[in-house]
Tab-separated table of C-alpha atoms in Angstrom:
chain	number	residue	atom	x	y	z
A	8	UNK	CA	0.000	0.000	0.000
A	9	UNK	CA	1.729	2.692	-0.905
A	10	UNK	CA	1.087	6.451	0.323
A	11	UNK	CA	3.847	8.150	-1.662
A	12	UNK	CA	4.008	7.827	-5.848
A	13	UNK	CA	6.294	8.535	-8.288
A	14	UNK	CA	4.480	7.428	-11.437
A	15	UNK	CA	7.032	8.378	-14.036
A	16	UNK	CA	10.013	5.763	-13.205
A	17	UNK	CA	12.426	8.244	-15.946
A	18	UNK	CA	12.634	11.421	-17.721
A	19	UNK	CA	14.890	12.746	-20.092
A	20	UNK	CA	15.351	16.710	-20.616
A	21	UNK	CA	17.296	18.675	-23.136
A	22	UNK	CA	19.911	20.623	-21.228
A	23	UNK	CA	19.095	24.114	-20.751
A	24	UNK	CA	14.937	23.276	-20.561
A	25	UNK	CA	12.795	22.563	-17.599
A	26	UNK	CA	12.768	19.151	-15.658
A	27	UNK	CA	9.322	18.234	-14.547
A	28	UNK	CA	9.019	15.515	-11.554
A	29	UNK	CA	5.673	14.620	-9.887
A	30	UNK	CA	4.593	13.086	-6.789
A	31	UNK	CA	1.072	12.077	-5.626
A	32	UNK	CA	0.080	11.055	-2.094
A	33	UNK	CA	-2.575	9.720	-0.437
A	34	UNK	CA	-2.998	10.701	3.300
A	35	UNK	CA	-3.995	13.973	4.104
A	36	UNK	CA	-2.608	13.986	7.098
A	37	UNK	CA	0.485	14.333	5.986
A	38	UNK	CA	2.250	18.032	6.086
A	39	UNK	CA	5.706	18.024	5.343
A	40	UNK	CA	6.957	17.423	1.980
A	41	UNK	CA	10.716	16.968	0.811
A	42	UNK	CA	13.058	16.089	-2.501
A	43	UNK	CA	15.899	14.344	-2.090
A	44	UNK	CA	18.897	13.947	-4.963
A	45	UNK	CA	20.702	10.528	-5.541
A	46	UNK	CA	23.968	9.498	-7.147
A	47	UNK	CA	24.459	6.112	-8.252
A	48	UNK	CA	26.886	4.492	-4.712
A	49	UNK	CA	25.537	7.440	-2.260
A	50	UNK	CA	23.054	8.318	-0.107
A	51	UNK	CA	20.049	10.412	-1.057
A	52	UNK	CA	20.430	14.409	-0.514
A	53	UNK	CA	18.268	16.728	1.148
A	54	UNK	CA	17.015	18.830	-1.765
A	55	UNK	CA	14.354	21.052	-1.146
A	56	UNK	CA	11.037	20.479	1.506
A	57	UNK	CA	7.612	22.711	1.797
A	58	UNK	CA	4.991	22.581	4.760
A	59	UNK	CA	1.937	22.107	4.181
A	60	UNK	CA	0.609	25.742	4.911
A	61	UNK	CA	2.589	27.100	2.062
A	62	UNK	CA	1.568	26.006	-1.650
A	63	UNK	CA	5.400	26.931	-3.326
A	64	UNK	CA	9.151	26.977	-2.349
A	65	UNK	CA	11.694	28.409	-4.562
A	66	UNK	CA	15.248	28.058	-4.083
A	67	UNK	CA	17.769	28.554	-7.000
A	68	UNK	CA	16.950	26.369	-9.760
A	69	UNK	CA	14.908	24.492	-7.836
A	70	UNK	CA	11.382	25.012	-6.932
A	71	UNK	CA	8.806	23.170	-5.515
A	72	UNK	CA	4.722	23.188	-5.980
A	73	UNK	CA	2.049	21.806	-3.198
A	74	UNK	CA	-1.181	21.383	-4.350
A	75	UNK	CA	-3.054	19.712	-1.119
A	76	UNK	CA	-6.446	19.811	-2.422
A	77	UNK	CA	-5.192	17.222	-5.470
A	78	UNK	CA	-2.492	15.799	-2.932
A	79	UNK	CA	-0.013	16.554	-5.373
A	80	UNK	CA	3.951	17.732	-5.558
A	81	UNK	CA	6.151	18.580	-7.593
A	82	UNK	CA	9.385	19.640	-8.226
A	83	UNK	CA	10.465	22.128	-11.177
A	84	UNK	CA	14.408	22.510	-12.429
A	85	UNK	CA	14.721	25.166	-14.408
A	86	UNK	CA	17.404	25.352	-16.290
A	87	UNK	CA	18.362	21.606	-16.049
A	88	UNK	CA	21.924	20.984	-16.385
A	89	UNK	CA	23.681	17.776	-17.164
A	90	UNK	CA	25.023	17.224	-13.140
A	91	UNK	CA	21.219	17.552	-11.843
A	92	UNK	CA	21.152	13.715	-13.789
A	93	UNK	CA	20.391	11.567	-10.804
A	94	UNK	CA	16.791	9.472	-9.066
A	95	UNK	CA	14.644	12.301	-7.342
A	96	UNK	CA	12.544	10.971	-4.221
A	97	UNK	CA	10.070	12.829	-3.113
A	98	UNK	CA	9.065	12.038	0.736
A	99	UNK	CA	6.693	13.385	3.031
A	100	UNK	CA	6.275	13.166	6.912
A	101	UNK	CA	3.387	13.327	9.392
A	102	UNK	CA	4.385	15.851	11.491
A	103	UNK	CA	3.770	14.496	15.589
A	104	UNK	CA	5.662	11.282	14.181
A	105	UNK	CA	8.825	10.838	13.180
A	106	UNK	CA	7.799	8.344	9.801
A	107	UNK	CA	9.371	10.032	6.648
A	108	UNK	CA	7.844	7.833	3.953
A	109	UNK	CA	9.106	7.873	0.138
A	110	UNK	CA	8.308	7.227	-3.432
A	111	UNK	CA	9.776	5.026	-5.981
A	112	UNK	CA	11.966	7.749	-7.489
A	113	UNK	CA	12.096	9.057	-10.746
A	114	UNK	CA	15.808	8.803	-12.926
A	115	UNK	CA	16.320	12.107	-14.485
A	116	UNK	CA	18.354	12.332	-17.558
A	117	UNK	CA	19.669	15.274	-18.463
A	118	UNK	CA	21.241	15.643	-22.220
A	119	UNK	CA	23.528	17.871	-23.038
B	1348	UNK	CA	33.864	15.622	8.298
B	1349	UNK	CA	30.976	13.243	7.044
B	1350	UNK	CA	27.395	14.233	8.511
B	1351	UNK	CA	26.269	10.507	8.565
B	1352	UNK	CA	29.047	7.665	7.773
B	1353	UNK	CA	28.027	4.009	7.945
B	1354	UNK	CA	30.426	1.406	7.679
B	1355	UNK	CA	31.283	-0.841	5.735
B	1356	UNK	CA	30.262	-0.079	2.204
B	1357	UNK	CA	30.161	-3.343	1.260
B	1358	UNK	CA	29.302	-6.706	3.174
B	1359	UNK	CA	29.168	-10.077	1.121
B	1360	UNK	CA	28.215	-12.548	3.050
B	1361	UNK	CA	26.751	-16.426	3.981
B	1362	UNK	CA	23.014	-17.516	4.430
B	1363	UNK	CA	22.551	-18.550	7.801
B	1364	UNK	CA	25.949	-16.107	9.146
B	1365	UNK	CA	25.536	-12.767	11.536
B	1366	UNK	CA	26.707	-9.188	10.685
B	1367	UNK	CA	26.723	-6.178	11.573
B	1368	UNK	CA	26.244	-2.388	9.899
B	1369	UNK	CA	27.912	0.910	12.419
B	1370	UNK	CA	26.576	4.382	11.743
B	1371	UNK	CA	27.708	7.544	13.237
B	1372	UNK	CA	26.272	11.013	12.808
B	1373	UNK	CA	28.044	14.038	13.976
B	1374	UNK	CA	25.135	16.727	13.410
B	1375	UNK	CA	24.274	16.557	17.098
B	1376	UNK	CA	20.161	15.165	15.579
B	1377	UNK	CA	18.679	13.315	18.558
B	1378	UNK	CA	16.340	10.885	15.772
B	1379	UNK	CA	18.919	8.280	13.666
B	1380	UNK	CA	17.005	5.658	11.321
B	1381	UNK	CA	17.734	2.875	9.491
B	1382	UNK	CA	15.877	2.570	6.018
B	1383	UNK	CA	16.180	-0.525	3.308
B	1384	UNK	CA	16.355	0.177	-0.177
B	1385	UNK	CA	15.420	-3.006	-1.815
B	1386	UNK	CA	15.645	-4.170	-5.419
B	1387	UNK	CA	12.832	-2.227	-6.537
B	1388	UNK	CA	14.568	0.780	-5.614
B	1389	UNK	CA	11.677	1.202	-2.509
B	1390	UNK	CA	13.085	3.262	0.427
B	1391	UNK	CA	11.298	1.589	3.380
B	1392	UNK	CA	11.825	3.265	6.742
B	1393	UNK	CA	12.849	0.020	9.133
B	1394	UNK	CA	13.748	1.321	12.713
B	1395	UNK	CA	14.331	5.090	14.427
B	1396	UNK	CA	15.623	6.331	17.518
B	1397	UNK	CA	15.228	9.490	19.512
B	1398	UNK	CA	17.788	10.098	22.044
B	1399	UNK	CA	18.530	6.397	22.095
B	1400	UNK	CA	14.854	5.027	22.570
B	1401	UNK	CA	13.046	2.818	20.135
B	1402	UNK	CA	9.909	5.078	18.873
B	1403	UNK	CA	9.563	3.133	15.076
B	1404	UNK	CA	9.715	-0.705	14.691
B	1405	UNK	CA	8.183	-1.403	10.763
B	1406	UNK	CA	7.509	-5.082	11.710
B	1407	UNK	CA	10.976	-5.970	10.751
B	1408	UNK	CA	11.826	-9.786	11.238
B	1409	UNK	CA	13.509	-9.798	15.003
B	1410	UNK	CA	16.842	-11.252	13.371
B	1411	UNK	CA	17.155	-7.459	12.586
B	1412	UNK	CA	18.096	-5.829	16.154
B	1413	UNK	CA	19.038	-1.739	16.505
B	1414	UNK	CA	21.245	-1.034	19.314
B	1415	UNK	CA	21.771	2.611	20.196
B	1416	UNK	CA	24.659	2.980	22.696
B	1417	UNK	CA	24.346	6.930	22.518
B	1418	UNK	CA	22.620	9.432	20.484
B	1419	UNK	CA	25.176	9.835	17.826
B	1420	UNK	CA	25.464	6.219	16.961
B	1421	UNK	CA	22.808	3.338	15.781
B	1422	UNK	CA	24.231	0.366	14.541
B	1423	UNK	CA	22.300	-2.567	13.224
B	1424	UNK	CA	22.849	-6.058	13.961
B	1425	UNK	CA	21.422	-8.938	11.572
B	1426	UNK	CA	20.761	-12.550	12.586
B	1427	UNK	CA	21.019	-15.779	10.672
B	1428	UNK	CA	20.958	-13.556	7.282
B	1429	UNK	CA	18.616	-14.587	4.393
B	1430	UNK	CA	19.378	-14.441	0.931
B	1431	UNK	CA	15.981	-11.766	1.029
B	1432	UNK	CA	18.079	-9.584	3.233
B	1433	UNK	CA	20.192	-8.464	0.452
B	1434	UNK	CA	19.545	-4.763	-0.123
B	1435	UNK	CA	21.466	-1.301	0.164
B	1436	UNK	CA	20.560	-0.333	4.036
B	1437	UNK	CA	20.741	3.364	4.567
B	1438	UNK	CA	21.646	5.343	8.247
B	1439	UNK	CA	20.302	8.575	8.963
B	1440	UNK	CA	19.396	11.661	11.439
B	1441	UNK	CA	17.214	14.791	12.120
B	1442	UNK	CA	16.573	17.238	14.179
B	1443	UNK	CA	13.654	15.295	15.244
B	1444	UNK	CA	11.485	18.426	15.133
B	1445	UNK	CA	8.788	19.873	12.998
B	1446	UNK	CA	9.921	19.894	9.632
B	1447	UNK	CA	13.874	19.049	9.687
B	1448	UNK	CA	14.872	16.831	6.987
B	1449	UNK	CA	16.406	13.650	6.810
B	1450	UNK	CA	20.184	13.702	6.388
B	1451	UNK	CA	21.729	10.068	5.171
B	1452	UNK	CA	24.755	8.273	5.325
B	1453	UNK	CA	25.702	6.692	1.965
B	1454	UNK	CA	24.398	3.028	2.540
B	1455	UNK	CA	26.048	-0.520	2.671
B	1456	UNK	CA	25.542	-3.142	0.084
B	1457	UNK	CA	24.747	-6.160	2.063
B	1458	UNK	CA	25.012	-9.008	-0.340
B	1459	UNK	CA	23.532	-12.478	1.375
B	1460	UNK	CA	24.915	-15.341	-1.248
């Protein structure tokens, strides 16, 4: 049963364009939302995260989109560039417990 | 000055043998976890911490024991290991408040053969 989806296991994106990478989840209790980055051999990397009473987070390149009505996320690279190639995760956390629960990941492919 | 280091990287091992995983944050988090990333990729939250009591137990198999000698360190000790067992098992820590993200340790490749 699983709360947290990544439905798109891979996307490729010209270099220079925007990356696109979605989440969906199902419990609406949930109210903390995070990306992580992964390298092939290494642990996953704190990205970027949004609570639940905010609907967008910007930082950089990177920003990221809440939509609680459709429990949705997502995460927007613009531009992508070659070293953001890597699995995304996004995870989300019901705050009062200390359960961080992820998706599948997504493989981003940038091309240069 | 690794955040989260685990240790080893690697660990091939024997059906049936015991072994076990160290990790060691120096953030000063009072939460550490252990998560299993299987074959599907699936990052499945297996056992946390918080200031060295047990507060998550994902109805892991009891061959799998955590053992938290102080808040900076949860190592993971495995039973009579199954061939099933094989997986990348990641460490990591918070803040253990509102909103703090996880911060992981770059995994070991336990390899049951």
């Amino acid at each position: 049963d699983q709360q947290v989806k990544q439905n798109s296991p891979s996307l490729s994106v010209q270099e220079g364009r925007i990356s696109i990478l979605n989440c969906d989840y199902t419990n609406s209790m949930f109210d903390y939302f995070l990306w992580y980055k992964k390298y092939p051999a290494e642990g996953p990397t704190f990205l970027i995260s949004i609570s639940s009473i905010k609907d967008k987070n910007e930082d950089g390149r990177f920003t990221v989109f809440l939509n609680k009505s459709a429990k949705h996320l997502s995460l927007h690279i613009v531009p992508s560039q070659p070293g953001d190639s890597a699995v995304y995760f996004c995870a989300t956390l019901h705050s009062g417990t200390y359960k961080y629960i992820f998706g599948t990941g997504t493989r981003l492919k940038v091309l240069a | 000055d690794t955040a989260v280091s685990q240790t080893p990287k690697y660990l091939v091992t024997q059906m049936g043998n015991d072994k076990s995983i160290k990790c060691e944050q120096n953030l000063g988090h009072d939460t550490m976890y252990w998560y299993k990333q299987d074959s599907k990729k699936f990052l499945k939250i297996m056992f946390s911490y918080n200031n060295k009591e047990l507060i998550i137990n994902e109805t892991v198999p009891n061959r799998f024991s955590p053992k938290s000698p102080d808040k900076a360190h949860l190592n993971l000790h495995i039973n009579s290991l199954e061939l099933g067992d094989s997986a990348v098992y990641f460490c990591a820590s918070s803040q253990g408040t509102a909103n703090s993200p996880l911060h992981f340790g770059n995994g070991t490749r336990l390899t049951v053969t």
